[in-house]
Short mmCIF file of C-alpha atoms in Angstrom, two decimals:
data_model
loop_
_atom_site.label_atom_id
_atom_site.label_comp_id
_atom_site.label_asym_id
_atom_site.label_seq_id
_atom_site.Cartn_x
_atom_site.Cartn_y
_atom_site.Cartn_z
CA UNK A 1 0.00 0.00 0.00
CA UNK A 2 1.59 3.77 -1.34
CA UNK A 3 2.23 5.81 2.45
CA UNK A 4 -0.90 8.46 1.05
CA UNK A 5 -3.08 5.47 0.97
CA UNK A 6 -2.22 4.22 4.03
CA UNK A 7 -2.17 7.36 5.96
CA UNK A 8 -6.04 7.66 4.41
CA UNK A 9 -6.67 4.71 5.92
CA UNK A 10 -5.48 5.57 9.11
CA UNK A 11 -6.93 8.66 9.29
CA UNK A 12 -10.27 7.00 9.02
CA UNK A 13 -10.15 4.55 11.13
CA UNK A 14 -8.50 7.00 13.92
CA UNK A 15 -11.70 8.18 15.41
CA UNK A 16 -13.48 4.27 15.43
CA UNK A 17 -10.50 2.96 17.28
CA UNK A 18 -10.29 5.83 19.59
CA UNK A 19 -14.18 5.94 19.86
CA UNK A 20 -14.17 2.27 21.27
CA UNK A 21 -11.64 2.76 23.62
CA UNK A 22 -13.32 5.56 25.01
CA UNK A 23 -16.74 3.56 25.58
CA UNK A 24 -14.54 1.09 27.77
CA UNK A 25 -12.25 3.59 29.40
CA UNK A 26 -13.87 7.00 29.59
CA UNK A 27 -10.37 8.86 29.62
CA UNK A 28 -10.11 11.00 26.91
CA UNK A 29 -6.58 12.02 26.96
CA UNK A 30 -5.30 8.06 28.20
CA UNK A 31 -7.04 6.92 24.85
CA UNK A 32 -6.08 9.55 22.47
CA UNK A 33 -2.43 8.90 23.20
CA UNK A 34 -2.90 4.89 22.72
CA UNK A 35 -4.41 5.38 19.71
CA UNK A 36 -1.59 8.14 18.88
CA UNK A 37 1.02 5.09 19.54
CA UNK A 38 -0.79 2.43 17.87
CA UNK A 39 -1.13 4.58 14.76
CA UNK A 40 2.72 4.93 15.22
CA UNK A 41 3.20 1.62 15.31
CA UNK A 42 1.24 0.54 12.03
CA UNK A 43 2.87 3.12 10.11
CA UNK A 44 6.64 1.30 10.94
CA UNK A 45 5.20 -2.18 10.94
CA UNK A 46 2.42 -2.42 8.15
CA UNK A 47 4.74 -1.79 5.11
CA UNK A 48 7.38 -4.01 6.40
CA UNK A 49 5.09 -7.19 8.10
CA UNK A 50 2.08 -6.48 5.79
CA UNK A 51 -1.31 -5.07 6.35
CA UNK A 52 -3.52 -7.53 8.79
CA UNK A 53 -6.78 -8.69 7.90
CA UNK A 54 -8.95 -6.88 9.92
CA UNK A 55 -6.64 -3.20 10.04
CA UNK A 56 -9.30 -1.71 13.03
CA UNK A 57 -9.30 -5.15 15.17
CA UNK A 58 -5.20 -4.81 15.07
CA UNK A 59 -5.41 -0.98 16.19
CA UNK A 60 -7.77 -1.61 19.14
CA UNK A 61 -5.84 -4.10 20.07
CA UNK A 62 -2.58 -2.40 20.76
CA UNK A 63 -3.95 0.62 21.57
CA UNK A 64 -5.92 -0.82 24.24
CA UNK A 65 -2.74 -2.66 25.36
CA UNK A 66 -1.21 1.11 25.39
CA UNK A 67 -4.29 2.19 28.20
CA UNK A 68 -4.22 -1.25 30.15
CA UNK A 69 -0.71 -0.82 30.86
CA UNK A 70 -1.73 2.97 32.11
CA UNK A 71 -4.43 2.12 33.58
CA UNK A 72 -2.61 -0.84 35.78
CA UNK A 73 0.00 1.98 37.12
CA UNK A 74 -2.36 3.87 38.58
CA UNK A 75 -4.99 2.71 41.61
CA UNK A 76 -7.88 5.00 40.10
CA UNK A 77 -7.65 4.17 36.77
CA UNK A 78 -7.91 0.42 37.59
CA UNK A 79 -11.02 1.13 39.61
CA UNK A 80 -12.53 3.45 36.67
CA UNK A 81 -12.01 0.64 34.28
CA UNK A 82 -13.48 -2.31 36.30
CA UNK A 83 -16.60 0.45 36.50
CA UNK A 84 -17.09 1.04 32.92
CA UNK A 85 -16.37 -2.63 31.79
CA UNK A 86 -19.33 -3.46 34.17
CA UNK A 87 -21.26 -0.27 33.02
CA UNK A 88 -20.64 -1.50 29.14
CA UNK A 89 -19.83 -5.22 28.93
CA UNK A 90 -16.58 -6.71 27.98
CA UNK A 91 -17.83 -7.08 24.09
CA UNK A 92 -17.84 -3.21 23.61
CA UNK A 93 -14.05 -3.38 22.46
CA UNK A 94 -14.14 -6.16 20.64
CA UNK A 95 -13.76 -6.40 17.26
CA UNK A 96 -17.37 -7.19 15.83
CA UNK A 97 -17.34 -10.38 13.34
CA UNK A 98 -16.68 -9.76 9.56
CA UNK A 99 -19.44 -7.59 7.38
CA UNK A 100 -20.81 -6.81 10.84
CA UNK A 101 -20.30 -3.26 12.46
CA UNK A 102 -19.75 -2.39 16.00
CA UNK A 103 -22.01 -0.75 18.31
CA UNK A 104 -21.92 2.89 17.76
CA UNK A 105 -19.46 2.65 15.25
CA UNK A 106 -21.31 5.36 13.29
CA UNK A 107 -21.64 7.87 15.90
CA UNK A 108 -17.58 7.51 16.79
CA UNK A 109 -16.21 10.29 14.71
CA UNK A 110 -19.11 12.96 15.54
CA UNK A 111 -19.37 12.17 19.47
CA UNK A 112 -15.37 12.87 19.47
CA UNK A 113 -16.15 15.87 17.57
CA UNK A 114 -18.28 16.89 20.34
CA UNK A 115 -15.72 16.43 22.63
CA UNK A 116 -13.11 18.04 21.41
CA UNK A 117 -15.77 20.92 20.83
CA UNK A 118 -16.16 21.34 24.60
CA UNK A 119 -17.39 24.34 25.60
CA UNK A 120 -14.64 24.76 28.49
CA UNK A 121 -12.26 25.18 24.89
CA UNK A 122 -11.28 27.82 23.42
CA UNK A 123 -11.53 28.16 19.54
CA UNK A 124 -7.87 27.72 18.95
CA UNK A 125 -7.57 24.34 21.81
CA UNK A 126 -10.54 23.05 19.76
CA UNK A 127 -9.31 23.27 16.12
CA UNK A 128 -6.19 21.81 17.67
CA UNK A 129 -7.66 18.72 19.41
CA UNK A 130 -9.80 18.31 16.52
CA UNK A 131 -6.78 17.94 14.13
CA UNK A 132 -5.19 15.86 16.61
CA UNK A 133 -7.88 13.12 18.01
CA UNK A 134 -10.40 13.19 15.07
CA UNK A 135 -8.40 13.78 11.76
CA UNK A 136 -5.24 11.51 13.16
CA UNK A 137 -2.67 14.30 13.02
CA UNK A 138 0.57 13.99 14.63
CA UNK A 139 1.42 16.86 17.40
CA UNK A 140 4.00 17.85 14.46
CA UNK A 141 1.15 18.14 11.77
CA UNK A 142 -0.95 20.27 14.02
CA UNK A 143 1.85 22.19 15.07
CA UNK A 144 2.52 22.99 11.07
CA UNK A 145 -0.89 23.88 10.42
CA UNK A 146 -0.64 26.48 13.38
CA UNK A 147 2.84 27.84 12.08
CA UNK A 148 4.25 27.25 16.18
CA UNK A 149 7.16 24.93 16.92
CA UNK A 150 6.03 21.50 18.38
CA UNK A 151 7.28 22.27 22.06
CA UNK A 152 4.68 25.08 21.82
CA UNK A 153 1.64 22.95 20.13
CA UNK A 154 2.06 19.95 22.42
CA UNK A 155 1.46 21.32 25.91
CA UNK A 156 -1.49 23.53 24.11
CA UNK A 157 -3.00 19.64 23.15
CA UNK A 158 -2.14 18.21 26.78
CA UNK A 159 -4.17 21.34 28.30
CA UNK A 160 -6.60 20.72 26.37
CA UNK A 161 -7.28 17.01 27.51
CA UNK A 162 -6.41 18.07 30.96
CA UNK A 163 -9.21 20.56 31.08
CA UNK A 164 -11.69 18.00 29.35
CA UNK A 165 -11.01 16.02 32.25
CA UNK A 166 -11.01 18.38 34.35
CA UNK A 167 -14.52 19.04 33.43
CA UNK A 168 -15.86 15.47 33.92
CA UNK A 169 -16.72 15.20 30.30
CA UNK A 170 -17.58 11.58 28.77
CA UNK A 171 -17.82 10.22 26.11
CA UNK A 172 -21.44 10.16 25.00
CA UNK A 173 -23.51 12.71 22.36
CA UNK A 174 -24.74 15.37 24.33
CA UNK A 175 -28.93 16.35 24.07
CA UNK A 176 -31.57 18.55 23.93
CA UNK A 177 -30.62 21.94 23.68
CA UNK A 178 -27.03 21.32 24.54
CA UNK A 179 -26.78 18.71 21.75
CA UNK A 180 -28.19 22.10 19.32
CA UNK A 181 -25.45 24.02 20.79
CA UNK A 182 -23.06 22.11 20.95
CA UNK A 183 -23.28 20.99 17.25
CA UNK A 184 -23.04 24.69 16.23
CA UNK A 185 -19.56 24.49 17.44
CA UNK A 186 -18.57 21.32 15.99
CA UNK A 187 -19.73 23.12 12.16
CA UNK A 188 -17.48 26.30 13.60
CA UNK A 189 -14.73 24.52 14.01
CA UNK A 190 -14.87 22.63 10.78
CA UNK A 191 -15.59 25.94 8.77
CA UNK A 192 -12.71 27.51 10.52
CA UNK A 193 -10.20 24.99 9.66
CA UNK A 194 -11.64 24.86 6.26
CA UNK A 195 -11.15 28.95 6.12
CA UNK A 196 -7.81 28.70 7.36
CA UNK A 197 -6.73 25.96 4.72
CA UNK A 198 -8.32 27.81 1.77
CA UNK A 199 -6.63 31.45 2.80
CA UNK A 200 -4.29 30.87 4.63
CA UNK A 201 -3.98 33.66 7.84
CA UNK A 202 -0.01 34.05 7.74
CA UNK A 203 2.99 32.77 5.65
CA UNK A 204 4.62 32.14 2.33
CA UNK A 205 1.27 30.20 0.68
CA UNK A 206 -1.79 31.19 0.22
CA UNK A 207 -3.34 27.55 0.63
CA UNK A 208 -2.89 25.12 2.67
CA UNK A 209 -4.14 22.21 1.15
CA UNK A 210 -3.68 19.77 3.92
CA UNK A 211 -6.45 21.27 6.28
CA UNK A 212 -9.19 21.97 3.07
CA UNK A 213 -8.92 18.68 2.38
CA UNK A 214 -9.28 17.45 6.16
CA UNK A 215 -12.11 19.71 7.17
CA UNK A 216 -13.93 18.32 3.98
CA UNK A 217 -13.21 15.09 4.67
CA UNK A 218 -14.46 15.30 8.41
CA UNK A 219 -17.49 17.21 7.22
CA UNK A 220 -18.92 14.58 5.40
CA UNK A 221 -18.20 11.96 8.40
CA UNK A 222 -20.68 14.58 9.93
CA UNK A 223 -22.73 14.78 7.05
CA UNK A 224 -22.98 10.32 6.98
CA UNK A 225 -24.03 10.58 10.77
CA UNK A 226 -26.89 13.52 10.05
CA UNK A 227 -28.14 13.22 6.33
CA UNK A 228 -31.42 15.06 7.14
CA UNK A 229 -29.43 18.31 9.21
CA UNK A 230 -29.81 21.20 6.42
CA UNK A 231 -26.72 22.79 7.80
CA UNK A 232 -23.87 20.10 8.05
CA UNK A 233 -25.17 19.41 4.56
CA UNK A 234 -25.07 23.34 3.52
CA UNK A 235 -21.68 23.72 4.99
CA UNK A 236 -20.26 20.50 3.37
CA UNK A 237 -21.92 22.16 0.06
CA UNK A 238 -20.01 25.49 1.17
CA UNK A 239 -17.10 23.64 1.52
CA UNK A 240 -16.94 21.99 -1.99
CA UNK A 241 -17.98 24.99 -4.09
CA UNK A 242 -15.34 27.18 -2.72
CA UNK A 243 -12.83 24.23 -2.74
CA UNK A 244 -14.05 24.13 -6.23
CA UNK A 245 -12.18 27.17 -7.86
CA UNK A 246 -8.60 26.51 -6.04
CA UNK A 247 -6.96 24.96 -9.23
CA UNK A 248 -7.58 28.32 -10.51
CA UNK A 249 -6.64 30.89 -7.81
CA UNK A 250 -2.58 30.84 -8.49
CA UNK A 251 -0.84 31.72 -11.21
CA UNK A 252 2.57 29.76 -11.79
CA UNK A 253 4.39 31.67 -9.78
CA UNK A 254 2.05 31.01 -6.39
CA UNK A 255 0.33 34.54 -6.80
CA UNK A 256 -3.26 35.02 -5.63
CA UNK A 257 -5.56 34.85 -8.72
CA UNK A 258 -9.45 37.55 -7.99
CA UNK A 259 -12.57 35.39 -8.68
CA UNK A 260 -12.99 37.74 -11.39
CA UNK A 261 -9.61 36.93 -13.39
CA UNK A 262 -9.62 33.47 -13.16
CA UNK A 263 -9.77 30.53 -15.74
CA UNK A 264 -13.11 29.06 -15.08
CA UNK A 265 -12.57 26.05 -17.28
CA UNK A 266 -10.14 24.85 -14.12
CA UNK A 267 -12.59 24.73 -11.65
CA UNK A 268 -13.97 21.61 -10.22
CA UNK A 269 -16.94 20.19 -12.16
CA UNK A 270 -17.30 17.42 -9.71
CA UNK A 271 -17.72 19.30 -6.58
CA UNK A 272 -19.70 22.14 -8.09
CA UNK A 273 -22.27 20.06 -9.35
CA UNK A 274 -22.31 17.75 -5.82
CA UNK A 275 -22.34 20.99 -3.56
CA UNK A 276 -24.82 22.51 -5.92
CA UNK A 277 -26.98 19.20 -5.10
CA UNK A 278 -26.38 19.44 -1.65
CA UNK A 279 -27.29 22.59 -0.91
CA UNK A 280 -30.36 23.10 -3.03
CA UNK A 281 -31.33 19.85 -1.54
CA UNK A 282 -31.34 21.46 1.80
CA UNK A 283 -33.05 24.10 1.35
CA UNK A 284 -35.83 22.73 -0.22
CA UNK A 285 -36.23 20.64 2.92
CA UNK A 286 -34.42 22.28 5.95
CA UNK A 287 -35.15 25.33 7.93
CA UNK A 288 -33.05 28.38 5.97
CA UNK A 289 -29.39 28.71 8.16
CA UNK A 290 -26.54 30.43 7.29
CA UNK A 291 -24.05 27.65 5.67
CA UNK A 292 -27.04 27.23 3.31
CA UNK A 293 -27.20 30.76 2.61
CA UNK A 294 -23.25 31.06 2.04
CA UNK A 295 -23.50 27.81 -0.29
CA UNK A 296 -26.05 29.55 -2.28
CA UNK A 297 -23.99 32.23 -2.80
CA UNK A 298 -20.87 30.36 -3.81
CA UNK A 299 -23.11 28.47 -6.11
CA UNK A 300 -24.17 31.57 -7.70
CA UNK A 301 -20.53 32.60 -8.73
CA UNK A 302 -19.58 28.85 -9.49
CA UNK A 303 -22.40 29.28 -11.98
CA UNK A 304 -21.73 32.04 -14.16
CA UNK A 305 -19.60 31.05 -16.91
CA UNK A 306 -18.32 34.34 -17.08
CA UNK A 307 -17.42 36.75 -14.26
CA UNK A 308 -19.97 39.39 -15.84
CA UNK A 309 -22.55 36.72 -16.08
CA UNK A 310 -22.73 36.73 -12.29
CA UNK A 311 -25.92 36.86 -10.57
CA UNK A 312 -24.97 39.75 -8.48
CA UNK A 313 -28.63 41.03 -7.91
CA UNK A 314 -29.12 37.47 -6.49
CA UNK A 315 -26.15 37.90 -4.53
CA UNK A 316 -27.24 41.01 -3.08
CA UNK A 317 -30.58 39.43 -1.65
CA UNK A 318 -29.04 36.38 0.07
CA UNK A 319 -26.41 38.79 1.76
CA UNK A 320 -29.09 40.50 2.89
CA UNK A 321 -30.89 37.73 4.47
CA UNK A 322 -27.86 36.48 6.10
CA UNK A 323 -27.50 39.40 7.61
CA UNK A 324 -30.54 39.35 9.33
CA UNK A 325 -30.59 35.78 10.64
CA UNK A 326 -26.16 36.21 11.31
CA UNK A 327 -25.03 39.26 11.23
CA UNK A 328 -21.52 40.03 11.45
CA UNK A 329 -18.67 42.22 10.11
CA UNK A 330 -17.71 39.99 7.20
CA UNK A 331 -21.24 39.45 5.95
CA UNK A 332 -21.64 43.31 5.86
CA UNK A 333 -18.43 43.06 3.64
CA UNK A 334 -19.17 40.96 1.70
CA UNK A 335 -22.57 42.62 1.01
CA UNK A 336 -21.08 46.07 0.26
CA UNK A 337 -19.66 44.62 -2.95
CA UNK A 338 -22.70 43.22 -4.32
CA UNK A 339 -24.19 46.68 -3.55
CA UNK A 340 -21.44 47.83 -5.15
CA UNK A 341 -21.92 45.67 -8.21
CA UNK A 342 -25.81 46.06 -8.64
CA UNK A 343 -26.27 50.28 -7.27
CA UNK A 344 -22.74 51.43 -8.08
CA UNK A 345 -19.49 51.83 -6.29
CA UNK A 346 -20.33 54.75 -4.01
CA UNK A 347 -23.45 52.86 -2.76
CA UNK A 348 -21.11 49.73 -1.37
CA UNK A 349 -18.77 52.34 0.13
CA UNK A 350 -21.46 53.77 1.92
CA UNK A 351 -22.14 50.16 3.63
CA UNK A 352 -18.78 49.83 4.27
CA UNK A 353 -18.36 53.27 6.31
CA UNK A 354 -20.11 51.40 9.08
CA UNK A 355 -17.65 48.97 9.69
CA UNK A 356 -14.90 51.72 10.14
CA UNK A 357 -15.81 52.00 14.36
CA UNK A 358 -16.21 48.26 14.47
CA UNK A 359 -12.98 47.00 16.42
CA UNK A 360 -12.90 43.58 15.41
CA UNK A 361 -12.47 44.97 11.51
CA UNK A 362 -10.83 48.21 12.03
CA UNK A 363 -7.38 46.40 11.85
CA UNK A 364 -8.45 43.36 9.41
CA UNK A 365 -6.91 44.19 6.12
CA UNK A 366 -9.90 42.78 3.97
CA UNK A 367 -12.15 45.83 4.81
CA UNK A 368 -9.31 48.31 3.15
CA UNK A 369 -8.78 45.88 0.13
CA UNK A 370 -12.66 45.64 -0.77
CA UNK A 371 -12.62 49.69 0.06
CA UNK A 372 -9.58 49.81 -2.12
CA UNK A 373 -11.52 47.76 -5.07
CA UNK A 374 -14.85 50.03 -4.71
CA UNK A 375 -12.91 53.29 -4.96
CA UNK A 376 -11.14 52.04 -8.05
CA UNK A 377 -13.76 51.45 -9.89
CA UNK A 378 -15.17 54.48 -8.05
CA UNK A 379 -12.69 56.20 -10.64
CA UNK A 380 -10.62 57.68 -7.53
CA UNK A 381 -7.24 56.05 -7.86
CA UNK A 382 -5.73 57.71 -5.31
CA UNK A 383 -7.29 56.80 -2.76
CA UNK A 384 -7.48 53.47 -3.98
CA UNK A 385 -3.78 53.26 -3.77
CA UNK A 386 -3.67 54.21 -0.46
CA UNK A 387 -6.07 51.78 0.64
CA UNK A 388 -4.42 48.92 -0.71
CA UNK A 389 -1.31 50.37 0.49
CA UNK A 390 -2.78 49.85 3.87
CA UNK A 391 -4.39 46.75 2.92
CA UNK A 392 -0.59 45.39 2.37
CA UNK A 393 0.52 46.87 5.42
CA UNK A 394 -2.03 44.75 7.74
CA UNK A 395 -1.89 41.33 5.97
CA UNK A 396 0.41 38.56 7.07
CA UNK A 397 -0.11 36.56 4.19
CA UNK A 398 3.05 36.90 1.80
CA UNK A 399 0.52 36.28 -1.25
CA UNK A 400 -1.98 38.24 0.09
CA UNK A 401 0.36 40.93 0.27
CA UNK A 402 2.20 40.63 -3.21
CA UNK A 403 -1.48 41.25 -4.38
CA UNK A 404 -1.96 44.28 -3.04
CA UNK A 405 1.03 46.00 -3.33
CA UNK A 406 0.90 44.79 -7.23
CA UNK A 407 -2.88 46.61 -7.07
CA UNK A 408 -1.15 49.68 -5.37
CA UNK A 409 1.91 49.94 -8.31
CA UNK A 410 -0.58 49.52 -11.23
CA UNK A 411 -2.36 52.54 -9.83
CA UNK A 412 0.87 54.49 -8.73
CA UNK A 413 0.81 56.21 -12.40
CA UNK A 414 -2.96 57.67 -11.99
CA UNK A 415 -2.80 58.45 -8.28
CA UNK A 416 -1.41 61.40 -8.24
CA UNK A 417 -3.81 63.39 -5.87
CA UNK A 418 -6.60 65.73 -6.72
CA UNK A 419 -5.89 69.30 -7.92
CA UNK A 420 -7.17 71.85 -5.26
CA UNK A 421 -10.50 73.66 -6.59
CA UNK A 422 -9.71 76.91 -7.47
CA UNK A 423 -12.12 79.72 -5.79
#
């Protein structure tokens, strides 16, 4: 087996293994680190010895070798054990028999998803534990993704389990209105990684490929456990039709490529028309959320073959509903441009003159690029430049940045500033 097929493989089958440990053990950070070494173990034995039969069997098998040898060193553990092998029977980490799946096998990959979505978390320890526990990253992996050395990213995952426990959480799917809430985080936390992957916050790329591809693929283990939820199935829609159009958003030289400039024929058939399914499925069906309403959108420019065929009135209305039902600064962005495009240039700068007292966009550099873009084709150049000069100034990203400052020079000729008015 090629080592990207077999890390696939054990990628996928990281959340069943660690999900039956946890129904026997109950110790979230105990189990994640058996799992961590058994994973470690098939990568160095399985090319050499050859892949077993029954590739889940052999993981819960040394992994749970991994906890009983924990759990025999320490007095409380032993007791907790004996508990929840009462509590749960001693078939629960078995294997199950060939063609036949385990209990809750389906459930596995969203009820760690819960946990690691804990509400004692913050955004940054979740994303982290998510990468780590549920998509079968290495501490090194996540570490990468976050752009921190290892010594830094490994004590942030080992708080993070410590104030899980800490917290008495279990492993079971929460309910009621916590379940509702609870979920909302778990799609948060996918869209962010998925955001993060696509543009990426800080260094020399503007993708990272690694975490698009991860937060899709854990989306749709989301999407397999709730087929009927119109959100997880709008935000795994979001998900493909902006993943979609990244063939197309470098040049050869690793420069960002605008929506508007780029070579349509090199977008993604194949997830344009399954997102497109997906999320006019949903909302024929589903209450109206807002990953529906940001899928419609991206289906809308998927659609056009042409960036002037663009459905911008369209556009405009969907903004404007999801800023009613989730409002926020980047919706109000995002709106001002199709303003912009449908009532003129001056009318989307207007919209955007709101967001100026708003601290959590007053230093983001995508408010002065999009006010940059309206006053260029405002026909004032000058300030144009300016504003992506200050654009470039705030980014972090190093294509991000190239972009701008190559918007800035092509104005640099024209923005000379305004004559005075004589009296």
């Amino acid at each position: 087996m090629a080592a990207e097929d077999l890390g696939n493989l054990l990628r996928e089958l990281a959340p069943r293994v660690l999900g039956a440990l946890l129904r026997r053990h109950d110790a979230f950070d105990t189990c994640e680190d058996a799992v961590q070494e058994a994973l470690l173990a098939a990568v160095k034995q399985w090319p050499v010895e050859g892949m077993p039969d029954d590739p889940r069997a052999w993981l819960i098998t040394v992994a749970s070798r991994r906890v009983v040898d924990q759990v025999r060193s320490e007095q409380a553990r032993r007791r907790r054990e004996e508990a929840a092998a009462v509590r749960n029977g001693p078939e629960a980490c078995l294997a199950p028999p060939p063609g036949e799946p385990a209990p809750g096998d389906r459930d596995d990959t969203l009820t760690l998803l819960f946990m690691c979505c804990h509400p004692a978390l913050t955004p940054p320890s979740r994303i982290a534990l998510t990468l780590r526990a549920v998509g079968g990253l290495g501490t090194a992996e996540v570490a990468r993704a976050f752009l921190v050395p290892e010594a830094t990213m490994g004590p942030r995952i080992s708080r993070a389990k410590q104030r899980i426990r800490a917290e008495g959480a279990s492993f079971r799917m929460p309910m009621g209105e916590e379940y509702t809430e609870q979920l909302g985080a778990v799609l948060h936390v996918l869209y962010l990684i998925f955001n993060e992957g696509y543009t990426a916050s800080s260094g020399p790329d503007l993708r990272r490929d690694e975490l698009t591809s991860e937060a899709i693929r854990l989306t749709r283990a989301v999407h397999r456990s709730l087929p009927d939820d119109g959100e997880v199935a709008g935000l795994l829609a979001l998900m493909l039709l902006t993943d979609a159009r990244r063939p197309a958003r470098v040049d050869s030289d690793g420069d960002l490529v605008p929506l508007a400039e780029q070579d349509r024929p090199r977008w993604d058939t194949a997830s344009i028309e399954e997102g497109t399914a997906l999320v006019t499925d949903a909302m024929l069906r589903s209450p109206l959320g807002p990953y529906q309403l940001q899928a419609a959108i991206a289906a809308l420019h998927v659609q056009a073959p042409r960036a002037q065929d663009t459905d911008w009135q369209q556009i405009r209305i969907l903004y404007g509903i999801l800023g009613r039902i989730a409002p926020n600064p980047m919706v109000t962005l995002n709106h001002a441009v199709a303003v912009a495009m449908t009532d003129g240039p001056d009318a989307g700068l207007e919209l955007l003159n709101g967001l100026d007292a708003d601290t959590r966009m007053a230093r983001h550099h995508r408010l002065h690029a999009v006010r940059a873009h309206l006053l260029e084709l405002a026909d004032d150049p000058h300030a144009a430049h300016q504003a992506y000069l200050h654009a470039a100034r705030l980014t972090t990203s190093l294509p991000e940045q190239r972009h701008l400052l190559k918007r800035a020079d092509r104005l640099s000729r024209t923005a000379a500033p305004h004559a005075p008015v004589g009296p």
